[in-house]
Coordinates of C-alpha atoms and ligand atoms in Angstrom, one line a residue:
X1132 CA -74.4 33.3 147.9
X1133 CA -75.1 30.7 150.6
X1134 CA -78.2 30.5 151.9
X1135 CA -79.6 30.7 155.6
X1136 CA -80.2 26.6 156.8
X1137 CA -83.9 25.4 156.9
X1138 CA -85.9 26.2 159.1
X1139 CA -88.5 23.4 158.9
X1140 CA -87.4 19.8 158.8
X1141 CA -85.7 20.5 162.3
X1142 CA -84.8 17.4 164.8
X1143 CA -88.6 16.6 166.7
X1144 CA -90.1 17.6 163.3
X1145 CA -87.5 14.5 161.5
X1146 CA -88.7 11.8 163.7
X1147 CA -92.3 12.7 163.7
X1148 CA -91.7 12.6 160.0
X1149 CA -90.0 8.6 160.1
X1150 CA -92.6 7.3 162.7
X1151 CA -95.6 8.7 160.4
X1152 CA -94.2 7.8 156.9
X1153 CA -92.7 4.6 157.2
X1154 CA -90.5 3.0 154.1
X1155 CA -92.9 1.0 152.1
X1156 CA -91.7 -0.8 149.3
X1157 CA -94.5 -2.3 148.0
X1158 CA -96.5 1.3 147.8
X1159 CA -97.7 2.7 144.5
X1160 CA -95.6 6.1 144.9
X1161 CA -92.5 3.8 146.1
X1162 CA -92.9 1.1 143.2
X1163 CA -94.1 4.4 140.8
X1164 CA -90.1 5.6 141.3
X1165 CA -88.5 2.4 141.2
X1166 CA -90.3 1.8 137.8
X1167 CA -88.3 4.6 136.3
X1168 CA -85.0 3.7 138.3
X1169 CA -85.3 0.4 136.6
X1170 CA -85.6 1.9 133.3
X1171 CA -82.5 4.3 133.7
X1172 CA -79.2 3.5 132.2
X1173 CA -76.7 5.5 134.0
X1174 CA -77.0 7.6 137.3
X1175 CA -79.9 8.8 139.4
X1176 CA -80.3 12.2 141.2
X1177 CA -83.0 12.5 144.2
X1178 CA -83.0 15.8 145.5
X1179 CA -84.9 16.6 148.6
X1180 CA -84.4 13.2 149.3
X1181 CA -85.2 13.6 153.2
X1182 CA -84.4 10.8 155.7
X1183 CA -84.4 8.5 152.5
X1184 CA -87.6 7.1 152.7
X1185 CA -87.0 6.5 148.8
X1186 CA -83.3 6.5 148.3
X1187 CA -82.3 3.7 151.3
X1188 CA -84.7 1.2 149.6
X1189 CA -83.5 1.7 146.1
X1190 CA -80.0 1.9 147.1
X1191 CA -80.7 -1.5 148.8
X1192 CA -82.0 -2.6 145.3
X1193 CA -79.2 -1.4 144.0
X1194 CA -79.4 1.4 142.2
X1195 CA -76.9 3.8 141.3
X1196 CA -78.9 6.5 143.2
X1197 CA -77.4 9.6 145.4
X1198 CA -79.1 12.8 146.9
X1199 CA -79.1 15.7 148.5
X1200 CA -81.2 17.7 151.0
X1201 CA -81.2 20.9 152.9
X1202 CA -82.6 19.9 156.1
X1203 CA -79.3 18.5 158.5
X1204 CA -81.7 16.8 160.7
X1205 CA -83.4 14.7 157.6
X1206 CA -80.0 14.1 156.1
X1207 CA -78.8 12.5 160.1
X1208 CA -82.0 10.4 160.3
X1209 CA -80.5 8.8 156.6
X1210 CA -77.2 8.6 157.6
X1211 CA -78.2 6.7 161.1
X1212 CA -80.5 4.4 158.5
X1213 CA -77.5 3.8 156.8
X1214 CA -75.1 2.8 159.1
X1215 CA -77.6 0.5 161.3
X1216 CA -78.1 -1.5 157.5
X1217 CA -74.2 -1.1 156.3
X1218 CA -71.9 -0.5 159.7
X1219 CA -70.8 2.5 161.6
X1220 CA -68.0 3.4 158.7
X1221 CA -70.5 3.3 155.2
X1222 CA -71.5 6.7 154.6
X1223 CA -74.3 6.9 152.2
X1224 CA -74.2 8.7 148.2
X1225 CA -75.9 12.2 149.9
X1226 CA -75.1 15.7 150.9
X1227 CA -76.3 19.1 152.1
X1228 CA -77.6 21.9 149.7
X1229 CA -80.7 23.5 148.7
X1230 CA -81.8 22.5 145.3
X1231 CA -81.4 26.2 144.6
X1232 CA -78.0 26.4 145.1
X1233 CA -76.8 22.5 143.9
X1234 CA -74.1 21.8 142.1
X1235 CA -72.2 18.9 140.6
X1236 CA -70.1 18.1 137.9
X1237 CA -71.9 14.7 137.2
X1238 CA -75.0 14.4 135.1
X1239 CA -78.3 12.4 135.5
X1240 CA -79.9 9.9 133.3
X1241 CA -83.0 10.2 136.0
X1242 CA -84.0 13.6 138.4
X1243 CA -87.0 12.6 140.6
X1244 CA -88.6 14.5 143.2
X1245 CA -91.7 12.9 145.3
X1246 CA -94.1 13.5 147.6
X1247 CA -95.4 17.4 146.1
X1248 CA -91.3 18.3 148.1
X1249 CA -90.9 20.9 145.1
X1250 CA -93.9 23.2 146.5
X1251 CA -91.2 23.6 149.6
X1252 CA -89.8 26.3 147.1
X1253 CA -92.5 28.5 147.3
X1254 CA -90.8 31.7 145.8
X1255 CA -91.5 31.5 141.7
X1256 CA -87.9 33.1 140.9
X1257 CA -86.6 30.2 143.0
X1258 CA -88.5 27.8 141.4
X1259 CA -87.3 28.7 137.7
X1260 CA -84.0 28.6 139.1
X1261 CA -84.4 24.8 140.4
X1262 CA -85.8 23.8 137.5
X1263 CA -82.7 25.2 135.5
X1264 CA -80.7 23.5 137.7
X1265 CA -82.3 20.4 137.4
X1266 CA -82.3 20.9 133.5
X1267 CA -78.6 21.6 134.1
X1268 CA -77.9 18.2 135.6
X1269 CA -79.5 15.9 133.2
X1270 CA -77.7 13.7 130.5
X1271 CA -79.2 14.3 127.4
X1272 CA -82.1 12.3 127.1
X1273 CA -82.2 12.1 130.9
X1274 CA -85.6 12.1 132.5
X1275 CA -87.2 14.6 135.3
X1276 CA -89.5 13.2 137.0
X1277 CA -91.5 16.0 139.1
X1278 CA -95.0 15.5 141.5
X1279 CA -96.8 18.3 142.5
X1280 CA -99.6 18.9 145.0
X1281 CA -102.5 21.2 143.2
X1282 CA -104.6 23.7 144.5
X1283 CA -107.3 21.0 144.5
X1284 CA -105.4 19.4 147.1
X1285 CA -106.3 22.1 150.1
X1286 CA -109.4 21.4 151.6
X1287 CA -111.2 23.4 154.5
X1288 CA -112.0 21.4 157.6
X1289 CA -114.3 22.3 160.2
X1290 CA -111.2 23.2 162.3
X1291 CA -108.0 24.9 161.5
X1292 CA -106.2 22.4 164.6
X1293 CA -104.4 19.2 163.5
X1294 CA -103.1 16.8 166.1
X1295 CA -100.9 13.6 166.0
X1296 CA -99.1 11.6 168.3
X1297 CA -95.9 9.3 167.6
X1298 CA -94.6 6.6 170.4
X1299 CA -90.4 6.2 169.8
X1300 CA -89.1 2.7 170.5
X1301 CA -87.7 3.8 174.1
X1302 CA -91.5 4.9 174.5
X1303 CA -90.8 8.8 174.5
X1304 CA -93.7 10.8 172.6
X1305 CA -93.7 12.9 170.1
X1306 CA -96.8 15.3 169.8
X1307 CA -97.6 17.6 166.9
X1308 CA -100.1 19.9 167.3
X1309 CA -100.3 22.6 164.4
X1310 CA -102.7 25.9 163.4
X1311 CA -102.9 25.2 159.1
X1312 CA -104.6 28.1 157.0
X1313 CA -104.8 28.6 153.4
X1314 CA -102.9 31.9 151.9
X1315 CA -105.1 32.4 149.2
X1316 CA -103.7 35.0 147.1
X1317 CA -99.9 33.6 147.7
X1318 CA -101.5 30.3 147.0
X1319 CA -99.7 29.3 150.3
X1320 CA -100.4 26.1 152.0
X1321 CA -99.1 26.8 155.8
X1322 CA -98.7 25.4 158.8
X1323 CA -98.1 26.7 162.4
X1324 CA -96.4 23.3 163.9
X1325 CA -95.6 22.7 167.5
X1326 CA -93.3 19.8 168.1
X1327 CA -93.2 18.1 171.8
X1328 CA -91.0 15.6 172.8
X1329 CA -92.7 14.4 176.0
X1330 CA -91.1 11.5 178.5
X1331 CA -92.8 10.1 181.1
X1332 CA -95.6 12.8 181.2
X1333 CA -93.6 15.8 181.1
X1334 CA -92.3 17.5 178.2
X1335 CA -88.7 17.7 177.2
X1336 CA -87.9 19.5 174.2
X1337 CA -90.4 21.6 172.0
X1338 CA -89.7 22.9 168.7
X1339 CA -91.6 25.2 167.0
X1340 CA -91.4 25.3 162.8
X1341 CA -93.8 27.6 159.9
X1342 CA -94.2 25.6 157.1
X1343 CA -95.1 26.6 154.0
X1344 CA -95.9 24.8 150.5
X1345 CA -97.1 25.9 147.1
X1346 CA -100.1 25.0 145.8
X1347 CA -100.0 24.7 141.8
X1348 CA -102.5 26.0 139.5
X1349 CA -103.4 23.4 137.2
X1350 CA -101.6 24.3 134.7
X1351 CA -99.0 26.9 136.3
X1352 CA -96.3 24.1 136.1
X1353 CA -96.6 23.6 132.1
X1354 CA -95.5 27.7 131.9
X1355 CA -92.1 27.0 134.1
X1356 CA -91.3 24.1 132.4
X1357 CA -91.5 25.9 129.2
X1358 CA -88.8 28.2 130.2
X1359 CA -87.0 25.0 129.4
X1360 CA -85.8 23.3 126.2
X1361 CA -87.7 19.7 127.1
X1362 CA -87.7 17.3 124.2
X1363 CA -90.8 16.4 126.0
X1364 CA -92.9 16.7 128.7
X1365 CA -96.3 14.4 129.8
X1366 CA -98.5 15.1 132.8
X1367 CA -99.9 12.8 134.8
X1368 CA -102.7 13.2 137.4
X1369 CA -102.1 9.7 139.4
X1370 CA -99.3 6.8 139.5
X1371 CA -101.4 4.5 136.7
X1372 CA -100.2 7.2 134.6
X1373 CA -103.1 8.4 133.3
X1374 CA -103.0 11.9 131.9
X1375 CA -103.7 15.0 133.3
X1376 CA -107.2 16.1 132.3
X1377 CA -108.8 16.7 135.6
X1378 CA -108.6 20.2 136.9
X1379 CA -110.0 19.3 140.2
X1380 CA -106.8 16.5 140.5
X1381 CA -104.4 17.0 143.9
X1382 CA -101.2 16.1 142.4
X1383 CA -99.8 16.2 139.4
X1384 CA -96.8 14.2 138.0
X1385 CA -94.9 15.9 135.2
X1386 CA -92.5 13.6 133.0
X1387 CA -89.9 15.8 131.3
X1388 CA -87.3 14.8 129.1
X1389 CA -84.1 16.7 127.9
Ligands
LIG688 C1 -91.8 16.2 152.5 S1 -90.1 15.9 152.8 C2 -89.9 14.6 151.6 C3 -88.6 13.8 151.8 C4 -88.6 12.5 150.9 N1 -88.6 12.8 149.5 C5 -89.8 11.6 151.3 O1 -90.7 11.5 150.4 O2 -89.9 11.1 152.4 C6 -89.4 17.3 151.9 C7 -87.9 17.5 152.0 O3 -87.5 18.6 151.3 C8 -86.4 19.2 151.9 N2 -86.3 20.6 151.4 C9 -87.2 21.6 151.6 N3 -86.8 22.7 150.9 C10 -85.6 22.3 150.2 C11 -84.7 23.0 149.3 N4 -85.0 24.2 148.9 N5 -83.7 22.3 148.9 C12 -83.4 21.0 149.3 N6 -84.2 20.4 150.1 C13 -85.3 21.0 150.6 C14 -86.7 19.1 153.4 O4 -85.6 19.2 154.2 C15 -87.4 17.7 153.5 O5 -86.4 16.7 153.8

């Protein structure tokens, strides 16, 4: 079964993304992943990997690294990356397909996936079935590395309205304005997104998207990983590595290994 493209991640939505979360290399999430490339002695998998805030810089350190993503519009903004660093004919180590769905005959000595991306799966049957085929794609003694945002991580403002505004290079705008609630009973983080592309004063292109993210229990993560034959897992509530014992922490950072 294929399944229907994203719906989020569209075109406006991938370079509000890029002008808001610029590569940063000397981060604590960035040099948090590069820690573990280091350590890894064979290939590494990013999945969800987006416009490749993480994967251009480490494949720029040189790192055996590929990805994959569902979003066509992230995967372009990666591939234009790419080609401005390595010239119009180097196509980078990724591809399409929903995590879901992936599948490769290669295995992984290193899985990670940043940035809380894994609530994006917000259905728990399709969760279970990521997670097996992220257990599928590890070497033995590979290492998953998976961050989670927490229920801890909602907070109510005084208004339900966000707003932010992005200035391209050519001087174009782009304008976000979004409605977020809080699905309590579906634990659903979401977010009613309006996406303006406005030149000169007058607006363009709009694009409208409903996002929606998981928000973890603290401990609803441990029970799907134990579906799953890990040698190991460790928990960690921040990038120092220190371990999970918080409940009221925002993100969690499991450690699993096959
Ligand atoms: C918040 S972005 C993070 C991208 C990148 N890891 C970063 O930190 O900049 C989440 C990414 O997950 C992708 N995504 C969402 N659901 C997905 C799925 N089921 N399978 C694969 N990719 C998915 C989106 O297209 C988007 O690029």
């Amino acid at each position: 079964m294929t399944r229907d493209s994203l719906t989020t991640y569209l075109k406006l939505c991938t370079e509000f993304y890029d002008l808001d979360k610029p590569h940063d290399e000397q981060g604590q999430e960035f040099q948090f992943y590069a820690r573990y490339c280091k350590q890894a002695c064979g290939p590494i998998l990013e999945p969800m990997c987006g416009s490749g805030r993480f994967l251009i810089p480490l494949l720029q350190a040189g790192f055996e690294i590929e990805g994959f993503d569902a979003s066509v519009h992230m995967l372009d903004a990666l591939r234009y990356k790419y080609e401005r660093l390595y010239g119009a004919s180097a196509k980078p180590p990724v591809s399409h397909a929903f995590v879901q769905d992936f599948s490769s005959e290669k295995c992984y000595e290193l899985i990670f996936i940043p940035f809380g991306s894994f609530g994006l799966i917000i259905d728990r049957l399709d969760a279970l079935k990521s997670l097996e085929v992220l257990y599928r794609h590890l070497m033995s003694g590979g290492i998953l590395v998976l961050e989670i945002e927490t229920l801890a991580s909602y907070s109510l403002a005084a208004s339900p309205w966000r707003y932010g505004v992005h200035t391209r290079a050519d001087g174009a705008q782009i304008v976000l304005n979004a409605h977020v609630s809080y699905d309590e009973s579906a634990q659903l983080y979401e977010a009613a997104c309006c996406y303006e592309l406005v030149v000169d004063g007058s607006v363009q292109q709009r694009e409208t998207e409903f996002f929606k993210q998981h928000l973890y229990r603290f401990d609803e993560m441990d029970e799907l990983l134990a579906h799953f034959p890990f040698s190991r897992v460790k928990k960690y509530q921040n990038f120092e590595k220190g371990e999970a014992q918080d409940k009221g922490s925002p993100l969690l950072i499991y450690e699993c290994i096959k």
